[in-house]
């Protein structure tokens, strides 16, 4: 099979003209793969713009995989890199797409809860002292409880646009959850401000992205606030727990350093 994409958790192969196979990295926990399958199915049934999850392939001795409907399109991240002059327009698409997910509720209560996911991750962060963990966890309890559909990892490499630019899909639903949209936007904000591009990327592209990074964040947040009526303060209020929880992920050293500094500064302001 031809490899057509990759991310931190998996490689993506062309399975047929209509389907792709998302093949998870060796030893990737099967429970997380089952979660992605279940949450993708749920999001699809809700009518969200998600590629249909067709089958879950699990053998105890080999890598797990999911066959998904194939999207004929390009990621928002690739478009931003290829056509930086369209940055504002693309940031608007990103905000619009995110807002549409948030308009749906998880009334059935089948998705994991945002606050539980965040607190579980914060408890695991060895880089924070127990006191600091406790401060962030106590602060988290003061934030609103909501039941809107949240993606949990919404960034430009998880949104795909059709070539005509009139249709989009959201992929990579492993972290889908039910919660406050402001928290989901705060996570996108944290990712946009701190995430590094893959190491093998062309240095010129890297520089181009670094120049665009701040404007991308500003356009995205601005458009999201306009569409949703949610204030910047509401989004900002989630930044600390979301950034602290992200420290539980397997991130490049440079990102860890930057995030930790951010988290420690915010803890001081509590
Ligand atoms: N259904 C799909 N159709 C076409 N390309 C896809 C599809 N799903 C993923 N891809 C491509 O593979 C890349 C990685 O997929 P993703 O599900 O985000 O993996 P990871 O969990 O490792 O981030 C995407 O950015 C995209 O380029
Ligand atoms: Mg991804």
PDB file of C-alpha atoms and ligand atoms in Angstrom:
ATOM      1  CA  UNK A   1       0.000   0.000   0.000  1.00  0.00           C
ATOM      2  CA  UNK A   2       1.185   3.545  -0.749  1.00  0.00           C
ATOM      3  CA  UNK A   3       1.783   5.719   2.316  1.00  0.00           C
ATOM      4  CA  UNK A   4      -0.140   8.980   1.896  1.00  0.00           C
ATOM      5  CA  UNK A   5       0.253  10.589   5.294  1.00  0.00           C
ATOM      6  CA  UNK A   6       1.534  10.290   8.818  1.00  0.00           C
ATOM      7  CA  UNK A   7       1.090  11.793  12.236  1.00  0.00           C
ATOM      8  CA  UNK A   8       2.477  11.161  15.717  1.00  0.00           C
ATOM      9  CA  UNK A   9       0.303   8.104  16.324  1.00  0.00           C
ATOM     10  CA  UNK A  10      -0.036   6.439  12.938  1.00  0.00           C
ATOM     11  CA  UNK A  11       0.857   6.071   9.272  1.00  0.00           C
ATOM     12  CA  UNK A  12      -1.865   6.442   6.668  1.00  0.00           C
ATOM     13  CA  UNK A  13      -1.949   4.144   3.621  1.00  0.00           C
ATOM     14  CA  UNK A  14      -4.111   4.219   0.507  1.00  0.00           C
ATOM     15  CA  UNK A  15      -6.293   1.120   0.906  1.00  0.00           C
ATOM     16  CA  UNK A  16      -8.372   1.658  -2.236  1.00  0.00           C
ATOM     17  CA  UNK A  17      -9.676   4.656  -4.153  1.00  0.00           C
ATOM     18  CA  UNK A  18     -12.392   5.085  -1.563  1.00  0.00           C
ATOM     19  CA  UNK A  19     -10.616   4.029   1.617  1.00  0.00           C
ATOM     20  CA  UNK A  20      -7.487   4.582   3.659  1.00  0.00           C
ATOM     21  CA  UNK A  21      -5.954   2.462   6.402  1.00  0.00           C
ATOM     22  CA  UNK A  22      -4.774   4.274   9.524  1.00  0.00           C
ATOM     23  CA  UNK A  23      -2.078   1.939  10.820  1.00  0.00           C
ATOM     24  CA  UNK A  24      -1.079   2.728  14.413  1.00  0.00           C
ATOM     25  CA  UNK A  25       2.533   2.614  15.470  1.00  0.00           C
ATOM     26  CA  UNK A  26       3.859  -0.579  17.013  1.00  0.00           C
ATOM     27  CA  UNK A  27       2.734  -1.113  20.618  1.00  0.00           C
ATOM     28  CA  UNK A  28       0.184   1.693  20.425  1.00  0.00           C
ATOM     29  CA  UNK A  29      -2.479   0.834  23.062  1.00  0.00           C
ATOM     30  CA  UNK A  30      -5.412  -1.024  21.497  1.00  0.00           C
ATOM     31  CA  UNK A  31      -7.796   0.658  23.918  1.00  0.00           C
ATOM     32  CA  UNK A  32      -6.952   4.050  22.375  1.00  0.00           C
ATOM     33  CA  UNK A  33      -7.543   2.648  18.871  1.00  0.00           C
ATOM     34  CA  UNK A  34     -10.915   1.241  19.948  1.00  0.00           C
ATOM     35  CA  UNK A  35     -11.726   4.684  21.358  1.00  0.00           C
ATOM     36  CA  UNK A  36     -10.914   6.375  18.065  1.00  0.00           C
ATOM     37  CA  UNK A  37     -13.144   3.897  16.221  1.00  0.00           C
ATOM     38  CA  UNK A  38     -16.046   4.351  18.639  1.00  0.00           C
ATOM     39  CA  UNK A  39     -15.830   8.157  18.794  1.00  0.00           C
ATOM     40  CA  UNK A  40     -15.446   8.459  15.001  1.00  0.00           C
ATOM     41  CA  UNK A  41     -18.578   6.317  14.562  1.00  0.00           C
ATOM     42  CA  UNK A  42     -20.446   8.474  17.028  1.00  0.00           C
ATOM     43  CA  UNK A  43     -19.402  11.742  15.399  1.00  0.00           C
ATOM     44  CA  UNK A  44     -20.365  10.340  11.975  1.00  0.00           C
ATOM     45  CA  UNK A  45     -23.807   9.294  13.236  1.00  0.00           C
ATOM     46  CA  UNK A  46     -24.327  12.812  14.583  1.00  0.00           C
ATOM     47  CA  UNK A  47     -23.882  14.091  11.029  1.00  0.00           C
ATOM     48  CA  UNK A  48     -20.575  15.818  11.714  1.00  0.00           C
ATOM     49  CA  UNK A  49     -18.124  16.213   8.811  1.00  0.00           C
ATOM     50  CA  UNK A  50     -16.074  13.129   9.691  1.00  0.00           C
ATOM     51  CA  UNK A  51     -14.783  10.348   7.411  1.00  0.00           C
ATOM     52  CA  UNK A  52     -16.748   7.183   8.105  1.00  0.00           C
ATOM     53  CA  UNK A  53     -14.898   4.554  10.159  1.00  0.00           C
ATOM     54  CA  UNK A  54     -15.475   1.326   8.234  1.00  0.00           C
ATOM     55  CA  UNK A  55     -13.655  -1.388  10.162  1.00  0.00           C
ATOM     56  CA  UNK A  56     -11.383  -1.926  13.105  1.00  0.00           C
ATOM     57  CA  UNK A  57      -8.522  -4.339  12.508  1.00  0.00           C
ATOM     58  CA  UNK A  58      -6.906  -5.828  15.564  1.00  0.00           C
ATOM     59  CA  UNK A  59      -4.566  -8.789  15.797  1.00  0.00           C
ATOM     60  CA  UNK A  60      -2.726  -9.363  19.037  1.00  0.00           C
ATOM     61  CA  UNK A  61       0.622  -9.785  17.294  1.00  0.00           C
ATOM     62  CA  UNK A  62       0.618  -6.902  14.811  1.00  0.00           C
ATOM     63  CA  UNK A  63      -0.163  -3.211  14.522  1.00  0.00           C
ATOM     64  CA  UNK A  64      -3.778  -2.173  14.941  1.00  0.00           C
ATOM     65  CA  UNK A  65      -5.563  -0.321  12.155  1.00  0.00           C
ATOM     66  CA  UNK A  66      -8.781   1.402  11.197  1.00  0.00           C
ATOM     67  CA  UNK A  67     -10.137   1.568   7.663  1.00  0.00           C
ATOM     68  CA  UNK A  68     -11.685   4.967   7.010  1.00  0.00           C
ATOM     69  CA  UNK A  69     -13.495   6.545   4.107  1.00  0.00           C
ATOM     70  CA  UNK A  70     -10.842   8.310   2.006  1.00  0.00           C
ATOM     71  CA  UNK A  71     -10.967  12.086   1.777  1.00  0.00           C
ATOM     72  CA  UNK A  72     -10.024  13.660  -1.525  1.00  0.00           C
ATOM     73  CA  UNK A  73      -8.473  16.781  -0.179  1.00  0.00           C
ATOM     74  CA  UNK A  74      -5.567  18.427   1.546  1.00  0.00           C
ATOM     75  CA  UNK A  75      -4.897  19.307   5.177  1.00  0.00           C
ATOM     76  CA  UNK A  76      -5.315  22.883   6.320  1.00  0.00           C
ATOM     77  CA  UNK A  77      -1.700  22.797   7.516  1.00  0.00           C
ATOM     78  CA  UNK A  78      -0.412  21.925   4.016  1.00  0.00           C
ATOM     79  CA  UNK A  79      -2.557  24.685   2.524  1.00  0.00           C
ATOM     80  CA  UNK A  80      -1.283  27.259   5.022  1.00  0.00           C
ATOM     81  CA  UNK A  81       2.285  26.309   4.134  1.00  0.00           C
ATOM     82  CA  UNK A  82       1.643  26.271   0.378  1.00  0.00           C
ATOM     83  CA  UNK A  83      -0.502  29.401   0.201  1.00  0.00           C
ATOM     84  CA  UNK A  84       0.378  31.720   3.093  1.00  0.00           C
ATOM     85  CA  UNK A  85      -1.407  34.582   1.307  1.00  0.00           C
ATOM     86  CA  UNK A  86      -4.680  32.784   2.174  1.00  0.00           C
ATOM     87  CA  UNK A  87      -3.874  32.689   5.894  1.00  0.00           C
ATOM     88  CA  UNK A  88      -6.813  34.764   7.103  1.00  0.00           C
ATOM     89  CA  UNK A  89      -9.290  32.878   4.941  1.00  0.00           C
ATOM     90  CA  UNK A  90      -7.927  29.515   6.109  1.00  0.00           C
ATOM     91  CA  UNK A  91      -7.960  30.592   9.764  1.00  0.00           C
ATOM     92  CA  UNK A  92     -11.604  31.553   9.250  1.00  0.00           C
ATOM     93  CA  UNK A  93     -12.364  28.074   7.849  1.00  0.00           C
ATOM     94  CA  UNK A  94     -10.652  26.544  10.840  1.00  0.00           C
ATOM     95  CA  UNK A  95     -12.751  28.621  13.270  1.00  0.00           C
ATOM     96  CA  UNK A  96     -15.976  27.955  11.366  1.00  0.00           C
ATOM     97  CA  UNK A  97     -15.342  24.236  11.274  1.00  0.00           C
ATOM     98  CA  UNK A  98     -14.533  24.138  14.981  1.00  0.00           C
ATOM     99  CA  UNK A  99     -17.618  26.158  15.898  1.00  0.00           C
ATOM    100  CA  UNK A 100     -19.878  23.770  13.962  1.00  0.00           C
ATOM    101  CA  UNK A 101     -18.679  20.812  16.013  1.00  0.00           C
ATOM    102  CA  UNK A 102     -19.383  22.759  19.177  1.00  0.00           C
ATOM    103  CA  UNK A 103     -22.985  23.429  18.136  1.00  0.00           C
ATOM    104  CA  UNK A 104     -23.746  19.736  18.816  1.00  0.00           C
ATOM    105  CA  UNK A 105     -24.247  18.271  22.265  1.00  0.00           C
ATOM    106  CA  UNK A 106     -23.399  14.849  23.609  1.00  0.00           C
ATOM    107  CA  UNK A 107     -26.865  14.370  25.099  1.00  0.00           C
ATOM    108  CA  UNK A 108     -26.442  10.611  25.349  1.00  0.00           C
ATOM    109  CA  UNK A 109     -23.397  11.089  27.577  1.00  0.00           C
ATOM    110  CA  UNK A 110     -21.333   8.573  25.610  1.00  0.00           C
ATOM    111  CA  UNK A 111     -18.157  10.642  25.279  1.00  0.00           C
ATOM    112  CA  UNK A 112     -15.451  10.977  27.920  1.00  0.00           C
ATOM    113  CA  UNK A 113     -15.778  14.125  30.040  1.00  0.00           C
ATOM    114  CA  UNK A 114     -13.375  17.016  29.408  1.00  0.00           C
ATOM    115  CA  UNK A 115     -12.663  17.695  33.084  1.00  0.00           C
ATOM    116  CA  UNK A 116     -11.985  14.018  33.783  1.00  0.00           C
ATOM    117  CA  UNK A 117      -9.605  13.767  30.840  1.00  0.00           C
ATOM    118  CA  UNK A 118      -7.790  16.950  31.874  1.00  0.00           C
ATOM    119  CA  UNK A 119      -7.511  16.028  35.536  1.00  0.00           C
ATOM    120  CA  UNK A 120      -6.301  12.501  34.698  1.00  0.00           C
ATOM    121  CA  UNK A 121      -3.546  13.965  32.523  1.00  0.00           C
ATOM    122  CA  UNK A 122      -2.571  16.678  35.066  1.00  0.00           C
ATOM    123  CA  UNK A 123      -2.206  13.997  37.780  1.00  0.00           C
ATOM    124  CA  UNK A 124       0.339  12.231  35.546  1.00  0.00           C
ATOM    125  CA  UNK A 125       2.605  15.219  34.876  1.00  0.00           C
ATOM    126  CA  UNK A 126       5.880  14.447  36.659  1.00  0.00           C
ATOM    127  CA  UNK A 127       7.323  17.858  35.762  1.00  0.00           C
ATOM    128  CA  UNK A 128       4.884  19.560  38.140  1.00  0.00           C
ATOM    129  CA  UNK A 129       5.166  19.234  41.926  1.00  0.00           C
ATOM    130  CA  UNK A 130       2.214  17.695  43.768  1.00  0.00           C
ATOM    131  CA  UNK A 131       1.392  21.153  45.140  1.00  0.00           C
ATOM    132  CA  UNK A 132       1.311  22.682  41.679  1.00  0.00           C
ATOM    133  CA  UNK A 133      -0.808  19.807  40.360  1.00  0.00           C
ATOM    134  CA  UNK A 134      -3.236  20.357  43.245  1.00  0.00           C
ATOM    135  CA  UNK A 135      -3.450  24.097  42.502  1.00  0.00           C
ATOM    136  CA  UNK A 136      -4.285  23.511  38.849  1.00  0.00           C
ATOM    137  CA  UNK A 137      -6.752  20.731  39.692  1.00  0.00           C
ATOM    138  CA  UNK A 138      -8.543  22.882  42.221  1.00  0.00           C
ATOM    139  CA  UNK A 139      -8.722  25.738  39.694  1.00  0.00           C
ATOM    140  CA  UNK A 140     -10.142  23.325  37.090  1.00  0.00           C
ATOM    141  CA  UNK A 141     -13.140  22.582  39.306  1.00  0.00           C
ATOM    142  CA  UNK A 142     -14.144  26.275  39.132  1.00  0.00           C
ATOM    143  CA  UNK A 143     -14.525  26.182  35.317  1.00  0.00           C
ATOM    144  CA  UNK A 144     -17.914  25.579  33.640  1.00  0.00           C
ATOM    145  CA  UNK A 145     -19.308  22.075  33.010  1.00  0.00           C
ATOM    146  CA  UNK A 146     -20.817  21.691  29.565  1.00  0.00           C
ATOM    147  CA  UNK A 147     -21.762  18.844  27.265  1.00  0.00           C
ATOM    148  CA  UNK A 148     -20.882  20.131  23.816  1.00  0.00           C
ATOM    149  CA  UNK A 149     -18.976  17.924  21.371  1.00  0.00           C
ATOM    150  CA  UNK A 150     -15.279  18.754  21.598  1.00  0.00           C
ATOM    151  CA  UNK A 151     -12.559  17.280  19.413  1.00  0.00           C
ATOM    152  CA  UNK A 152      -9.738  17.449  21.931  1.00  0.00           C
ATOM    153  CA  UNK A 153      -6.961  17.859  19.346  1.00  0.00           C
ATOM    154  CA  UNK A 154      -8.254  20.377  16.863  1.00  0.00           C
ATOM    155  CA  UNK A 155      -5.360  21.797  14.811  1.00  0.00           C
ATOM    156  CA  UNK A 156      -4.667  22.459  11.115  1.00  0.00           C
ATOM    157  CA  UNK A 157      -3.251  18.973  10.461  1.00  0.00           C
ATOM    158  CA  UNK A 158      -6.511  17.404  11.647  1.00  0.00           C
ATOM    159  CA  UNK A 159      -8.744  19.382   9.284  1.00  0.00           C
ATOM    160  CA  UNK A 160      -8.937  18.526   5.581  1.00  0.00           C
ATOM    161  CA  UNK A 161     -10.371  20.682   2.832  1.00  0.00           C
ATOM    162  CA  UNK A 162     -11.682  19.583  -0.554  1.00  0.00           C
ATOM    163  CA  UNK A 163      -9.701  20.872  -3.528  1.00  0.00           C
ATOM    164  CA  UNK A 164     -12.443  23.370  -4.386  1.00  0.00           C
ATOM    165  CA  UNK A 165     -12.227  24.565  -0.757  1.00  0.00           C
ATOM    166  CA  UNK A 166     -15.991  24.319  -0.260  1.00  0.00           C
ATOM    167  CA  UNK A 167     -16.104  21.252   1.993  1.00  0.00           C
ATOM    168  CA  UNK A 168     -14.156  20.202   5.039  1.00  0.00           C
ATOM    169  CA  UNK A 169     -13.704  17.201   7.275  1.00  0.00           C
ATOM    170  CA  UNK A 170     -12.317  16.763  10.740  1.00  0.00           C
ATOM    171  CA  UNK A 171     -10.153  13.686  11.277  1.00  0.00           C
ATOM    172  CA  UNK A 172      -8.330  12.046  14.196  1.00  0.00           C
ATOM    173  CA  UNK A 173     -11.089  11.716  16.826  1.00  0.00           C
ATOM    174  CA  UNK A 174      -9.227   9.644  19.399  1.00  0.00           C
ATOM    175  CA  UNK A 175      -9.459  12.449  21.955  1.00  0.00           C
ATOM    176  CA  UNK A 176     -13.097  13.380  21.268  1.00  0.00           C
ATOM    177  CA  UNK A 177     -14.893  14.452  24.457  1.00  0.00           C
ATOM    178  CA  UNK A 178     -17.870  16.247  25.877  1.00  0.00           C
ATOM    179  CA  UNK A 179     -17.238  19.607  27.509  1.00  0.00           C
ATOM    180  CA  UNK A 180     -16.941  23.368  27.281  1.00  0.00           C
ATOM    181  CA  UNK A 181     -16.090  24.620  23.757  1.00  0.00           C
ATOM    182  CA  UNK A 182     -13.964  27.377  25.334  1.00  0.00           C
ATOM    183  CA  UNK A 183     -11.681  24.624  26.679  1.00  0.00           C
ATOM    184  CA  UNK A 184     -11.457  22.985  23.259  1.00  0.00           C
ATOM    185  CA  UNK A 185     -10.512  26.328  21.678  1.00  0.00           C
ATOM    186  CA  UNK A 186      -7.982  26.966  24.446  1.00  0.00           C
ATOM    187  CA  UNK A 187      -6.320  23.668  23.528  1.00  0.00           C
ATOM    188  CA  UNK A 188      -6.132  24.682  19.855  1.00  0.00           C
ATOM    189  CA  UNK A 189      -4.649  27.994  20.974  1.00  0.00           C
ATOM    190  CA  UNK A 190      -2.000  26.246  23.083  1.00  0.00           C
ATOM    191  CA  UNK A 191      -1.162  23.908  20.191  1.00  0.00           C
ATOM    192  CA  UNK A 192      -0.956  26.747  17.662  1.00  0.00           C
ATOM    193  CA  UNK A 193       1.309  28.822  19.864  1.00  0.00           C
ATOM    194  CA  UNK A 194       3.692  26.026  20.853  1.00  0.00           C
ATOM    195  CA  UNK A 195       3.582  23.035  18.488  1.00  0.00           C
ATOM    196  CA  UNK A 196       6.679  22.408  16.393  1.00  0.00           C
ATOM    197  CA  UNK A 197       6.553  21.121  12.830  1.00  0.00           C
ATOM    198  CA  UNK A 198       8.064  17.665  12.110  1.00  0.00           C
ATOM    199  CA  UNK A 199      11.877  17.555  12.106  1.00  0.00           C
ATOM    200  CA  UNK A 200      12.238  16.543   8.444  1.00  0.00           C
ATOM    201  CA  UNK A 201      10.484  19.660   7.169  1.00  0.00           C
ATOM    202  CA  UNK A 202      12.251  22.083   4.781  1.00  0.00           C
ATOM    203  CA  UNK A 203      13.866  24.978   6.772  1.00  0.00           C
ATOM    204  CA  UNK A 204      12.280  27.584   4.452  1.00  0.00           C
ATOM    205  CA  UNK A 205       8.816  26.139   5.146  1.00  0.00           C
ATOM    206  CA  UNK A 206       9.562  26.106   8.859  1.00  0.00           C
ATOM    207  CA  UNK A 207      10.524  29.803   8.741  1.00  0.00           C
ATOM    208  CA  UNK A 208       7.419  30.639   6.734  1.00  0.00           C
ATOM    209  CA  UNK A 209       5.242  28.900   9.302  1.00  0.00           C
ATOM    210  CA  UNK A 210       6.967  30.634  12.213  1.00  0.00           C
ATOM    211  CA  UNK A 211       6.267  34.012  10.569  1.00  0.00           C
ATOM    212  CA  UNK A 212       2.598  33.092  10.099  1.00  0.00           C
ATOM    213  CA  UNK A 213       2.076  31.468  13.521  1.00  0.00           C
ATOM    214  CA  UNK A 214       0.989  34.525  15.496  1.00  0.00           C
ATOM    215  CA  UNK A 215      -1.347  35.846  12.816  1.00  0.00           C
ATOM    216  CA  UNK A 216      -2.885  32.404  12.434  1.00  0.00           C
ATOM    217  CA  UNK A 217      -3.681  32.260  16.163  1.00  0.00           C
ATOM    218  CA  UNK A 218      -5.087  35.775  16.194  1.00  0.00           C
ATOM    219  CA  UNK A 219      -7.274  35.281  13.094  1.00  0.00           C
ATOM    220  CA  UNK A 220      -8.543  31.934  14.359  1.00  0.00           C
ATOM    221  CA  UNK A 221      -9.401  33.183  17.875  1.00  0.00           C
ATOM    222  CA  UNK A 222     -10.946  36.383  16.533  1.00  0.00           C
ATOM    223  CA  UNK A 223     -13.170  34.543  14.041  1.00  0.00           C
ATOM    224  CA  UNK A 224     -14.146  31.910  16.585  1.00  0.00           C
ATOM    225  CA  UNK A 225     -15.229  34.591  19.081  1.00  0.00           C
ATOM    226  CA  UNK A 226     -17.259  36.370  16.404  1.00  0.00           C
ATOM    227  CA  UNK A 227     -19.061  33.184  15.373  1.00  0.00           C
ATOM    228  CA  UNK A 228     -19.738  31.840  18.853  1.00  0.00           C
ATOM    229  CA  UNK A 229     -20.132  34.929  21.017  1.00  0.00           C
ATOM    230  CA  UNK A 230     -17.695  33.285  23.470  1.00  0.00           C
ATOM    231  CA  UNK A 231     -15.339  35.837  25.019  1.00  0.00           C
ATOM    232  CA  UNK A 232     -11.544  35.829  24.967  1.00  0.00           C
ATOM    233  CA  UNK A 233     -11.627  35.718  28.789  1.00  0.00           C
ATOM    234  CA  UNK A 234     -13.712  32.520  28.740  1.00  0.00           C
ATOM    235  CA  UNK A 235     -11.211  30.885  26.386  1.00  0.00           C
ATOM    236  CA  UNK A 236      -8.201  32.192  28.315  1.00  0.00           C
ATOM    237  CA  UNK A 237      -9.610  30.804  31.553  1.00  0.00           C
ATOM    238  CA  UNK A 238      -8.999  27.253  30.214  1.00  0.00           C
ATOM    239  CA  UNK A 239      -5.430  27.862  29.076  1.00  0.00           C
ATOM    240  CA  UNK A 240      -3.727  26.809  32.313  1.00  0.00           C
ATOM    241  CA  UNK A 241      -5.365  23.380  32.807  1.00  0.00           C
ATOM    242  CA  UNK A 242      -5.193  22.628  29.082  1.00  0.00           C
ATOM    243  CA  UNK A 243      -1.483  23.518  28.867  1.00  0.00           C
ATOM    244  CA  UNK A 244      -0.708  21.595  32.072  1.00  0.00           C
ATOM    245  CA  UNK A 245      -2.524  18.507  30.745  1.00  0.00           C
ATOM    246  CA  UNK A 246      -0.584  18.713  27.485  1.00  0.00           C
ATOM    247  CA  UNK A 247       2.628  18.182  29.473  1.00  0.00           C
ATOM    248  CA  UNK A 248       1.448  14.574  29.861  1.00  0.00           C
ATOM    249  CA  UNK A 249       1.980  14.011  26.126  1.00  0.00           C
ATOM    250  CA  UNK A 250       5.113  12.754  24.463  1.00  0.00           C
ATOM    251  CA  UNK A 251       6.326  16.130  23.120  1.00  0.00           C
ATOM    252  CA  UNK A 252       9.648  17.357  21.680  1.00  0.00           C
ATOM    253  CA  UNK A 253      11.953  18.856  24.361  1.00  0.00           C
ATOM    254  CA  UNK A 254      11.610  22.387  22.975  1.00  0.00           C
ATOM    255  CA  UNK A 255       7.823  22.264  23.303  1.00  0.00           C
ATOM    256  CA  UNK A 256       7.995  20.867  26.824  1.00  0.00           C
ATOM    257  CA  UNK A 257      10.313  23.695  27.899  1.00  0.00           C
ATOM    258  CA  UNK A 258       8.042  26.390  26.475  1.00  0.00           C
ATOM    259  CA  UNK A 259       4.851  24.862  27.871  1.00  0.00           C
ATOM    260  CA  UNK A 260       6.313  24.313  31.317  1.00  0.00           C
ATOM    261  CA  UNK A 261       7.380  27.957  31.493  1.00  0.00           C
ATOM    262  CA  UNK A 262       3.883  29.049  30.470  1.00  0.00           C
ATOM    263  CA  UNK A 263       2.230  26.757  33.044  1.00  0.00           C
ATOM    264  CA  UNK A 264       4.514  27.875  35.873  1.00  0.00           C
ATOM    265  CA  UNK A 265       3.883  31.550  35.092  1.00  0.00           C
ATOM    266  CA  UNK A 266       0.126  30.978  35.120  1.00  0.00           C
ATOM    267  CA  UNK A 267       0.264  29.031  38.389  1.00  0.00           C
ATOM    268  CA  UNK A 268       2.023  32.000  39.963  1.00  0.00           C
ATOM    269  CA  UNK A 269      -0.901  34.216  38.906  1.00  0.00           C
ATOM    270  CA  UNK A 270      -3.555  32.007  40.578  1.00  0.00           C
TER     271      UNK A 270
HETATM  272  N1  LIG B   1      -9.572   9.703   5.825  1.00  0.00           N
HETATM  273  C1  LIG B   1      -8.461  10.223   5.289  1.00  0.00           C
HETATM  274  N2  LIG B   1      -8.390  10.468   3.951  1.00  0.00           N
HETATM  275  C2  LIG B   1      -7.261  11.002   3.416  1.00  0.00           C
HETATM  276  N3  LIG B   1      -6.145  11.331   4.116  1.00  0.00           N
HETATM  277  C3  LIG B   1      -6.151  11.119   5.458  1.00  0.00           C
HETATM  278  C4  LIG B   1      -7.312  10.559   6.116  1.00  0.00           C
HETATM  279  N4  LIG B   1      -7.041  10.454   7.432  1.00  0.00           N
HETATM  280  C5  LIG B   1      -5.782  10.925   7.592  1.00  0.00           C
HETATM  281  N5  LIG B   1      -5.229  11.338   6.425  1.00  0.00           N
HETATM  282  C6  LIG B   1      -3.881  11.923   6.248  1.00  0.00           C
HETATM  283  O1  LIG B   1      -2.971  11.355   7.206  1.00  0.00           O
HETATM  284  C7  LIG B   1      -2.501  12.341   8.150  1.00  0.00           C
HETATM  285  C8  LIG B   1      -2.418  11.738   9.546  1.00  0.00           C
HETATM  286  O2  LIG B   1      -3.694  11.266   9.955  1.00  0.00           O
HETATM  287  P1  LIG B   1      -4.211  11.379  11.467  1.00  0.00           P
HETATM  288  O3  LIG B   1      -5.480  10.607  11.576  1.00  0.00           O
HETATM  289  O4  LIG B   1      -4.270  12.800  11.870  1.00  0.00           O
HETATM  290  O5  LIG B   1      -3.025  10.615  12.254  1.00  0.00           O
HETATM  291  P2  LIG B   1      -2.332  10.948  13.669  1.00  0.00           P
HETATM  292  O6  LIG B   1      -3.288  10.423  14.707  1.00  0.00           O
HETATM  293  O7  LIG B   1      -1.068  10.162  13.666  1.00  0.00           O
HETATM  294  O8  LIG B   1      -2.141  12.426  13.756  1.00  0.00           O
HETATM  295  C9  LIG B   1      -3.493  13.492   8.026  1.00  0.00           C
HETATM  296  O9  LIG B   1      -2.926  14.742   8.379  1.00  0.00           O
HETATM  297  C10 LIG B   1      -3.864  13.432   6.547  1.00  0.00           C
HETATM  298  O10 LIG B   1      -2.856  14.011   5.745  1.00  0.00           O
HETATM  299 MG1  LIG B   2      -3.478  13.974  13.410  1.00  0.00          MG
END
